[in-house]
PDB file of C-alpha atoms in Angstrom:
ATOM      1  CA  UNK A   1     127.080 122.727  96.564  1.00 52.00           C
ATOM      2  CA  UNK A   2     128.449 125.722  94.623  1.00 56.00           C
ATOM      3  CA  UNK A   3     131.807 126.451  96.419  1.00 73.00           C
ATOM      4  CA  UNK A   4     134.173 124.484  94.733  1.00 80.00           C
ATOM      5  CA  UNK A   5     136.977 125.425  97.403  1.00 84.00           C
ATOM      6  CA  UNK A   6     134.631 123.297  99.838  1.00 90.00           C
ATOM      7  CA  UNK A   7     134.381 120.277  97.312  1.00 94.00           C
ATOM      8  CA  UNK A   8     135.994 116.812  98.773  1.00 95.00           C
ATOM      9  CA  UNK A   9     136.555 118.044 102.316  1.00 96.00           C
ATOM     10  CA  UNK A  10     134.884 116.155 105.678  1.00 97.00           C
ATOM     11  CA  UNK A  11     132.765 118.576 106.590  1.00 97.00           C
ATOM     12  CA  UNK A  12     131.284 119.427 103.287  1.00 97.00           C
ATOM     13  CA  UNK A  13     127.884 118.748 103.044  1.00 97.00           C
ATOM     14  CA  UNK A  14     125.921 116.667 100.635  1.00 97.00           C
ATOM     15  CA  UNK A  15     121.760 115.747  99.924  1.00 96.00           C
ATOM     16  CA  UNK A  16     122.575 112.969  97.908  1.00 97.00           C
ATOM     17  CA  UNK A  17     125.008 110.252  98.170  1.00 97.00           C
ATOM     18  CA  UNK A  18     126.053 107.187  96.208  1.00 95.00           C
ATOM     19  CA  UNK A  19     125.949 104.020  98.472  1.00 95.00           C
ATOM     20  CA  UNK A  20     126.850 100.356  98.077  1.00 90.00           C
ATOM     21  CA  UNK A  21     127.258  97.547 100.414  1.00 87.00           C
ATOM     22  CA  UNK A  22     130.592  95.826 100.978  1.00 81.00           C
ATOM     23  CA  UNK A  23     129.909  92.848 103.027  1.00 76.00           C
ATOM     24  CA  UNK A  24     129.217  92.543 106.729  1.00 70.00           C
ATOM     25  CA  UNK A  25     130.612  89.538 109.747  1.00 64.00           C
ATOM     26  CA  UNK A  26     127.455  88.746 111.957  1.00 57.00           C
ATOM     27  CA  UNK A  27     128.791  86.786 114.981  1.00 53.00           C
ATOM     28  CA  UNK A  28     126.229  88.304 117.950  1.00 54.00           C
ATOM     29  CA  UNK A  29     127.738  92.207 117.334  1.00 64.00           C
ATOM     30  CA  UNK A  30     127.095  92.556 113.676  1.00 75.00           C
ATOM     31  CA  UNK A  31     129.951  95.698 111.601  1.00 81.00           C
ATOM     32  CA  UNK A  32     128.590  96.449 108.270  1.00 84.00           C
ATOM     33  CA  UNK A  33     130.440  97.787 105.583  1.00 87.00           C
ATOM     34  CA  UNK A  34     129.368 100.540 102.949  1.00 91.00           C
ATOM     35  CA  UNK A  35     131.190 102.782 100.892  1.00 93.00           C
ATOM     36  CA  UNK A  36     129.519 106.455 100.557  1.00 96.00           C
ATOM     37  CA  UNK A  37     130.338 108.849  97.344  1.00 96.00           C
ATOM     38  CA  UNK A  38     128.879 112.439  98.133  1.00 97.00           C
ATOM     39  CA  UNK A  39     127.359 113.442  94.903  1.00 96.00           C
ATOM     40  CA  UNK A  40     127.611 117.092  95.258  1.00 96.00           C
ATOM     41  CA  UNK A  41     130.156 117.247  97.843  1.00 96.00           C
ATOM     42  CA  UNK A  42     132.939 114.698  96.249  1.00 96.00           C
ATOM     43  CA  UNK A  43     133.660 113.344  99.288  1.00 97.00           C
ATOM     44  CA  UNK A  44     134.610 109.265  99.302  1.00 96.00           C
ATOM     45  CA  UNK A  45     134.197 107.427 102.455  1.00 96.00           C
ATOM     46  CA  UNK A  46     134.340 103.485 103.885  1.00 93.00           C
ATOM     47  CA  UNK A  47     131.890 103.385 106.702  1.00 94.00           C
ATOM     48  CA  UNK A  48     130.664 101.232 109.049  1.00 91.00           C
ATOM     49  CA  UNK A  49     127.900 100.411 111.354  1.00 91.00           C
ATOM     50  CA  UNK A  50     128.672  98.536 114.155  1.00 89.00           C
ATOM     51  CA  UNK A  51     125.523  97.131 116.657  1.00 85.00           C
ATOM     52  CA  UNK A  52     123.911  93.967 117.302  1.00 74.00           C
ATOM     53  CA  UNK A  53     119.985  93.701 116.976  1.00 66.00           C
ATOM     54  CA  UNK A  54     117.379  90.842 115.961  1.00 57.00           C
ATOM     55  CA  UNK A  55     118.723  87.931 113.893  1.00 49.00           C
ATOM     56  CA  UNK A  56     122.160  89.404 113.740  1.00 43.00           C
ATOM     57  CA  UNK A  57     123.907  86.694 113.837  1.00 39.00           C
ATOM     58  CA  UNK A  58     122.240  84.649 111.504  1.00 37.00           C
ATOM     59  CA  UNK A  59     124.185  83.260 108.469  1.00 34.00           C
ATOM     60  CA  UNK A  60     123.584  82.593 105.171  1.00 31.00           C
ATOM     61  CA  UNK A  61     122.788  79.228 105.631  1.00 30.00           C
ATOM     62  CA  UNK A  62     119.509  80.418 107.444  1.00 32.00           C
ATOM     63  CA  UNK A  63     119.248  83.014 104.660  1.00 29.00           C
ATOM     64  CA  UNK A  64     120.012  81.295 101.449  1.00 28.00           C
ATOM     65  CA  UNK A  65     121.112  82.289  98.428  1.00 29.00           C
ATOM     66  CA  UNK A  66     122.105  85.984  98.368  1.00 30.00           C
ATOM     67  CA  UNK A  67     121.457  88.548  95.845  1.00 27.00           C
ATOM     68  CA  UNK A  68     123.950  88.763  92.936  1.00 30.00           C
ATOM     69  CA  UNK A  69     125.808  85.393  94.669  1.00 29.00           C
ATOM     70  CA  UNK A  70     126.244  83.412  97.144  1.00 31.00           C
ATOM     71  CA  UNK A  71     127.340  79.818  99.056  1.00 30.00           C
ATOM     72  CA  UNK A  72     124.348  79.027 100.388  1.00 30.00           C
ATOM     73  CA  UNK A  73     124.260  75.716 101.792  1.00 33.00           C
ATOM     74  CA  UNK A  74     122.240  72.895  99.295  1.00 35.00           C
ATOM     75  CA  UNK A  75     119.616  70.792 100.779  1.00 38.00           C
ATOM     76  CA  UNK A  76     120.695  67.036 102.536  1.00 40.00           C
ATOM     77  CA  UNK A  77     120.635  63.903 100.214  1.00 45.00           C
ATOM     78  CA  UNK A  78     117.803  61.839 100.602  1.00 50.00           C
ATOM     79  CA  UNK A  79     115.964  63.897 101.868  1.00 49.00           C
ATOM     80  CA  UNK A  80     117.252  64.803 105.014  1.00 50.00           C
ATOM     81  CA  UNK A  81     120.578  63.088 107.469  1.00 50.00           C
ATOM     82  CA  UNK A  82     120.966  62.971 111.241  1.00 51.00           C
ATOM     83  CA  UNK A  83     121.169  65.916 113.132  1.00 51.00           C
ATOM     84  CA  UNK A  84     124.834  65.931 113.853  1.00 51.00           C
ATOM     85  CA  UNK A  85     125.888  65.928 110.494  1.00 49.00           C
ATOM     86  CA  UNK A  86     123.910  68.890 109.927  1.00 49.00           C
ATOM     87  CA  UNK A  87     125.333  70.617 112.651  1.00 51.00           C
ATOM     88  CA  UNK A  88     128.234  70.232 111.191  1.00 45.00           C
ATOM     89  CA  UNK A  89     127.361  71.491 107.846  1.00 46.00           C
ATOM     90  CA  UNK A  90     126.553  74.644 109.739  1.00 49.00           C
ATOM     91  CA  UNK A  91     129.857  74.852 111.530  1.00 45.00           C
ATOM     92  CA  UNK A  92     131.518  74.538 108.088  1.00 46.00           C
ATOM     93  CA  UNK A  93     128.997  77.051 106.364  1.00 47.00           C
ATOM     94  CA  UNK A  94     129.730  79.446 109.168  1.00 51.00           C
ATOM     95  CA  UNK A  95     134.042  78.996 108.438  1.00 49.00           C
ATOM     96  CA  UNK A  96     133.151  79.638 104.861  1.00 49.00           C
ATOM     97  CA  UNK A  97     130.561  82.668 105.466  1.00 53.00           C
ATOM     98  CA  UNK A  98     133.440  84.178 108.058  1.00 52.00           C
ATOM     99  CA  UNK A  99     136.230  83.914 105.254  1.00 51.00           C
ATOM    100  CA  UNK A 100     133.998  85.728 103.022  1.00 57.00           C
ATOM    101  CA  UNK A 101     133.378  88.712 105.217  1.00 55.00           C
ATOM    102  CA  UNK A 102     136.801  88.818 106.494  1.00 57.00           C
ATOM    103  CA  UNK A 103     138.377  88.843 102.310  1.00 56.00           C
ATOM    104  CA  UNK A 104     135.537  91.426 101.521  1.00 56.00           C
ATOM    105  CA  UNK A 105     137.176  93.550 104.422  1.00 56.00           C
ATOM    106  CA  UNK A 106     140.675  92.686 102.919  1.00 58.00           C
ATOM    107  CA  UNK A 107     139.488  93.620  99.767  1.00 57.00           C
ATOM    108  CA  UNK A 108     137.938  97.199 100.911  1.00 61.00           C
ATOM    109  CA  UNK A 109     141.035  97.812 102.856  1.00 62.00           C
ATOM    110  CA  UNK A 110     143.432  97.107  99.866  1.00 61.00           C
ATOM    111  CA  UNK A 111     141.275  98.893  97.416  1.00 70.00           C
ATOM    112  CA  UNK A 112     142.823 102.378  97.028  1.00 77.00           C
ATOM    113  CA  UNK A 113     139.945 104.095  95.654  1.00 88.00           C
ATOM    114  CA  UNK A 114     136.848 102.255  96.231  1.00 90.00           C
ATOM    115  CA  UNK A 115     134.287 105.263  95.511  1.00 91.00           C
ATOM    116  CA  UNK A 116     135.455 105.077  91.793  1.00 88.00           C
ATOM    117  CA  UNK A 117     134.455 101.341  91.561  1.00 83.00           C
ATOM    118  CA  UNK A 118     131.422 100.742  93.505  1.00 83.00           C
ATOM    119  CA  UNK A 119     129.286  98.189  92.817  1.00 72.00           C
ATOM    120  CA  UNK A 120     125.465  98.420  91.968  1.00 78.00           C
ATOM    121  CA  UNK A 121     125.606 101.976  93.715  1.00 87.00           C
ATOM    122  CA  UNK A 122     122.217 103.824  94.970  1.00 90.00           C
ATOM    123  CA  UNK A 123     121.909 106.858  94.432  1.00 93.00           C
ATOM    124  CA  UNK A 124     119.742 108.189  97.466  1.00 95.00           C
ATOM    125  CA  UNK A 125     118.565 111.573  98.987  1.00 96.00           C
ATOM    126  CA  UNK A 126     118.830 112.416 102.411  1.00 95.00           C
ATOM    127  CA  UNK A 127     116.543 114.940 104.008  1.00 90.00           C
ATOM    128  CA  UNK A 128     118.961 117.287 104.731  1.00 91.00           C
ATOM    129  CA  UNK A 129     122.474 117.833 103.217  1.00 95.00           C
ATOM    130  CA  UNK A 130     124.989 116.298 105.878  1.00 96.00           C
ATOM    131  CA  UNK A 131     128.442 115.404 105.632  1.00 97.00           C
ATOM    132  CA  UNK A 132     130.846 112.976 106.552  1.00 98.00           C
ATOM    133  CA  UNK A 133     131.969 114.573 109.784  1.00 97.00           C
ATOM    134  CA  UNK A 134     127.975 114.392 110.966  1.00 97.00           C
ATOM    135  CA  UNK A 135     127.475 110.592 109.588  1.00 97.00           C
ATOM    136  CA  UNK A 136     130.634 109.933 112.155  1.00 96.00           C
ATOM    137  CA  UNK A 137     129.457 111.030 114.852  1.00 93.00           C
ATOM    138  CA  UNK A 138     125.356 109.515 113.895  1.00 96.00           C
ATOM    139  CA  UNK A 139     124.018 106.424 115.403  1.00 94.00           C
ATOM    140  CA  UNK A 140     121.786 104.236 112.796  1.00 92.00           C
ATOM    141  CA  UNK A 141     120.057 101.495 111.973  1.00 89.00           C
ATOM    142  CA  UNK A 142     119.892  98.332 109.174  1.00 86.00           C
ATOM    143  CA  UNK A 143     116.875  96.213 108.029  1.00 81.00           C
ATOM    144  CA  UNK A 144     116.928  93.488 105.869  1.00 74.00           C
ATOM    145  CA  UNK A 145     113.874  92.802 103.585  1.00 68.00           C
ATOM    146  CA  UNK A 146     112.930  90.476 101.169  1.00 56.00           C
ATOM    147  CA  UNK A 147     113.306  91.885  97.476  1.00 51.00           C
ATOM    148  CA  UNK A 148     109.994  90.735  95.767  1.00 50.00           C
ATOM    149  CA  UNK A 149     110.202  87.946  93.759  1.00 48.00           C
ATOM    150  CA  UNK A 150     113.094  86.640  95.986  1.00 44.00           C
ATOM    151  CA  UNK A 151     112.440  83.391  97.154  1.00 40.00           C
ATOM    152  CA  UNK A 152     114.407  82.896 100.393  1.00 37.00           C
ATOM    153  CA  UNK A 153     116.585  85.799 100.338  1.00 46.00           C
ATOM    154  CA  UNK A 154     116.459  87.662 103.446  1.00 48.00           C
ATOM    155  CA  UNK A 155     118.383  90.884 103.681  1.00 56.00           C
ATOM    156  CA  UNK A 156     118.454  90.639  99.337  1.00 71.00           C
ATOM    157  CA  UNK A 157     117.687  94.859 100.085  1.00 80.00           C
ATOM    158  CA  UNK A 158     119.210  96.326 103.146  1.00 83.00           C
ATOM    159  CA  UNK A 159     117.461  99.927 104.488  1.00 88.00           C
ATOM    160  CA  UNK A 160     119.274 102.107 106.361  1.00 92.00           C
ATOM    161  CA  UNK A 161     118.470 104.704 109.003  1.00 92.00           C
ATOM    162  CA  UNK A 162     120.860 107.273 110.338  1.00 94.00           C
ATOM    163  CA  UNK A 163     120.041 109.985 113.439  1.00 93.00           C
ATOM    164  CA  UNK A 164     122.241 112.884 115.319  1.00 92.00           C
ATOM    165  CA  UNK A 165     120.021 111.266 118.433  1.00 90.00           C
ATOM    166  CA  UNK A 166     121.001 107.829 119.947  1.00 85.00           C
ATOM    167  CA  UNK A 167     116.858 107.976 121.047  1.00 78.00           C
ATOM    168  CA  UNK A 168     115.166 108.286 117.372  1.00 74.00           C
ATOM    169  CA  UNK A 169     112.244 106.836 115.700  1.00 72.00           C
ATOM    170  CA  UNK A 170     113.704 107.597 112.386  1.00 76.00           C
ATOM    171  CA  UNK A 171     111.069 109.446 111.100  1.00 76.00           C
ATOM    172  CA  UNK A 172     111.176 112.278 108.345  1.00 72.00           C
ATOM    173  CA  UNK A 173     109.222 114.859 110.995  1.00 80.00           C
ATOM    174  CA  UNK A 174     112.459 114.430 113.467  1.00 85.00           C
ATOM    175  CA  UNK A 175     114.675 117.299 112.845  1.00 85.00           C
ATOM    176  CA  UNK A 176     117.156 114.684 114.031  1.00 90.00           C
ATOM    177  CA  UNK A 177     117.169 112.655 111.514  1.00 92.00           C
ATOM    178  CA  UNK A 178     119.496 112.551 108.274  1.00 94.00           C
ATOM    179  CA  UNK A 179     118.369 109.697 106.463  1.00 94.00           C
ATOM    180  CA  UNK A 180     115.580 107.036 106.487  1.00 92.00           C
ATOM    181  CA  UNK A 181     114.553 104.023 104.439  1.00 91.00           C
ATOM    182  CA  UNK A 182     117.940 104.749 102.087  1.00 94.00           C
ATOM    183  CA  UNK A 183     117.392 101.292  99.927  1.00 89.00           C
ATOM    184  CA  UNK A 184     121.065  99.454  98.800  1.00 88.00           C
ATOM    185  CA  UNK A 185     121.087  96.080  97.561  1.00 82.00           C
ATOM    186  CA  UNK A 186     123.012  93.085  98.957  1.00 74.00           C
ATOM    187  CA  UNK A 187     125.047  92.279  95.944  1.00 66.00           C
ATOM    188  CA  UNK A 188     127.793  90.142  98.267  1.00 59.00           C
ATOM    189  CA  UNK A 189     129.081  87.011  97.417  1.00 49.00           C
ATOM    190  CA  UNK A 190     128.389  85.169 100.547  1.00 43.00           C
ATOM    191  CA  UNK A 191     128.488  87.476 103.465  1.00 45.00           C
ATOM    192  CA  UNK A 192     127.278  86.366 106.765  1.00 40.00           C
ATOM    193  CA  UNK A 193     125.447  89.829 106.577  1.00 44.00           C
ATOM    194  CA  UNK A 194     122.432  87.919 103.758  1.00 44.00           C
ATOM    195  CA  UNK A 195     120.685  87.211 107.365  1.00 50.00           C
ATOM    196  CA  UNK A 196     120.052  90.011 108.968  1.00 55.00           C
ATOM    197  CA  UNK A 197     116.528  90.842 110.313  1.00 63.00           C
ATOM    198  CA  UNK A 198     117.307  94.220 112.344  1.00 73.00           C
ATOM    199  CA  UNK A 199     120.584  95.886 113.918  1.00 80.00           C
ATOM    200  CA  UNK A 200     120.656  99.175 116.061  1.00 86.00           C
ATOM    201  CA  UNK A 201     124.346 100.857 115.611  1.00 91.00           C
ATOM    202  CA  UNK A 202     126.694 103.590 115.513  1.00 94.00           C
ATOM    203  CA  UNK A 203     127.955 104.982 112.404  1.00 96.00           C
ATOM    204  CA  UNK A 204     131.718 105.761 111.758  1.00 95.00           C
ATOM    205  CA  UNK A 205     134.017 106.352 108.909  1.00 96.00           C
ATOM    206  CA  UNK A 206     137.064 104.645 109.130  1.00 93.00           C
ATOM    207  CA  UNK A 207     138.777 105.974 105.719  1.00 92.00           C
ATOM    208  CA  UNK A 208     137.641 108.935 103.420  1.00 95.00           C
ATOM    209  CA  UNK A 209     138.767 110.791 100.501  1.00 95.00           C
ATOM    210  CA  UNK A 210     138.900 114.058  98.487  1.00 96.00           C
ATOM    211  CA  UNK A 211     137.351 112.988  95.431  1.00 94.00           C
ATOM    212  CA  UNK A 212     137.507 116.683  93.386  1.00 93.00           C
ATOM    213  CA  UNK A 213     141.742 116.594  93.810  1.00 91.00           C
ATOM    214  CA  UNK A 214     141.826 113.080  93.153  1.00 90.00           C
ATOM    215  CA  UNK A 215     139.698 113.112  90.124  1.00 88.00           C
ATOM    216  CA  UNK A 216     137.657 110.172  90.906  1.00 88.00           C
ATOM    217  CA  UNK A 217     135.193 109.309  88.254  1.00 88.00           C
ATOM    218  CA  UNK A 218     132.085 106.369  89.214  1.00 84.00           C
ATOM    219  CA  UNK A 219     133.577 103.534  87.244  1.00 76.00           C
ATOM    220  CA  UNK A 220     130.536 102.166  87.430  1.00 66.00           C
ATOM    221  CA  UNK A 221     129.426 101.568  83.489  1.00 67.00           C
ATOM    222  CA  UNK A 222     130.539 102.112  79.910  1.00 70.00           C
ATOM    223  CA  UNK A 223     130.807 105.599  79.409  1.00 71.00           C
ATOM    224  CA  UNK A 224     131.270 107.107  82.917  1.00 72.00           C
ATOM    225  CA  UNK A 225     135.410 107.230  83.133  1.00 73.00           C
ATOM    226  CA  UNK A 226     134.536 111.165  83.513  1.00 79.00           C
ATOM    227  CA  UNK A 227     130.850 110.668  85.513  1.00 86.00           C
ATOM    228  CA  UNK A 228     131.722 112.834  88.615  1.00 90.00           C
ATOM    229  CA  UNK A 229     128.564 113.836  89.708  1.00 92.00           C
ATOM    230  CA  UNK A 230     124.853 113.709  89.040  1.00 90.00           C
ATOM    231  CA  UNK A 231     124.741 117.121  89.021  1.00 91.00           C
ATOM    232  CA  UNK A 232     125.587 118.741  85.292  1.00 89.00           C
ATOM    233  CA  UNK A 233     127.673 121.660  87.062  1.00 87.00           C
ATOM    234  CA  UNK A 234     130.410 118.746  88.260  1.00 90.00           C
ATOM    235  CA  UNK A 235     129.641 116.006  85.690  1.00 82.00           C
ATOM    236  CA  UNK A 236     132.831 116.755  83.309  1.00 76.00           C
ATOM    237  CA  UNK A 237     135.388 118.381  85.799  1.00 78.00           C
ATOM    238  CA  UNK A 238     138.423 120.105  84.422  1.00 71.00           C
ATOM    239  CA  UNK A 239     141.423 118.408  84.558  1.00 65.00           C
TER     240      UNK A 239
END
């Protein structure tokens, strides 16, 4: 991107993006949170993807212990109790997980500049620049694996999938497609979303951002108050 008088606006276009999950409620429709940095267009956005698929509403308690965190619930004293009082562990893990997803919306929501603070970002490539206004109107997709090494962590690393088709098989030949198998790590502390297996969605963005007028640096280190960009041309921008 080489048009600076294009930098920060919705329909600028970016190949690669920052990306971090934000936390995600799971209660048979599952809504996903992520916040997306463009790296070359410095453009901030909040986005969600909203769907319902396999597993989607499982909870942590069928997940366990998430990456980076977590209230996953410990195992019954001796060895076990009757059913009903595990049921009702459940109910109260479920009140708990909820809470969690609903503060980590709070949170986003009250959080003036997100895309400066992001947490355990990825920096991914898509196959072909896009920009916010084309993620808005894409339908997607979200698969939780199991990091390796992870012992019962499911959804520890979340892909996602994004398509300008509502029929797509996500796959790098479809001229369709803007991204596929983008990996971002569950780093929340407790969300509902640790469980999911696999969710079919629509993309939106419900808040975005000029990030060249604002000045928005990645906070995300020591050293990168002025990291702009990964690309050496907007690195140090002029104040």
């Amino acid at each position: 991107m080489n048009d600076m008088t294009r930098l920060g606006m919705f329909d600028t276009p970016s190949r690669k993006w920052w990306v971090s999950y934000n936390g995600g409620i799971s209660l048979g429709v599952g809504v996903y949170e992520f916040i997306f940095r463009g790296d070359e267009s410095l453009t901030g956005a909040v986005v969600q993807l909203t769907g319902a698929g396999l597993n989607a509403s499982w909870g942590i308690k069928k997940g366990g212990k998430a990456r980076g965190g977590g209230t996953g619930k410990q195992p019954l004293p001796n060895g076990g109790a009757k059913k009903q009082d595990g049921d009702l562990l459940d109910v109260g893990q479920d009140a708990v997980n909820y809470k969690d997803a609903v503060d980590d919306h709070v949170g986003l929501r009250d959080n003036a500049a997100p895309w400066c603070d992001m947490k355990q970002a990825s920096l991914v490539t898509a196959k072909r620049p896009f920009s916010l206004y084309e993620l808005n109107q894409s339908w997607g997709g979200i698969q939780g694996m199991v990091e390796a090494g992870a012992v019962f962590v499911v959804g520890a690393v979340l892909k996602l999938n994004a398509s300008m088709s509502v029929v797509s098989a996500y796959d790098q030949a479809d001229p369709n497609t803007l991204f596929e198998g983008w990996t971002v790590y569950n780093t929340d502390d407790g969300s509902i979303g640790v469980g999911i297996g696999f969710l079919q969605g629509k993309w939106s963005v419900v808040r975005n951002a000029d990030l060249f007028t604002s000045r928005c640096p990645i906070k995300s280190g020591p050293g990168l108050e002025r990291f702009y960009s990964s690309d050496p041309k907007l690195q140090d921008l002029p104040d």
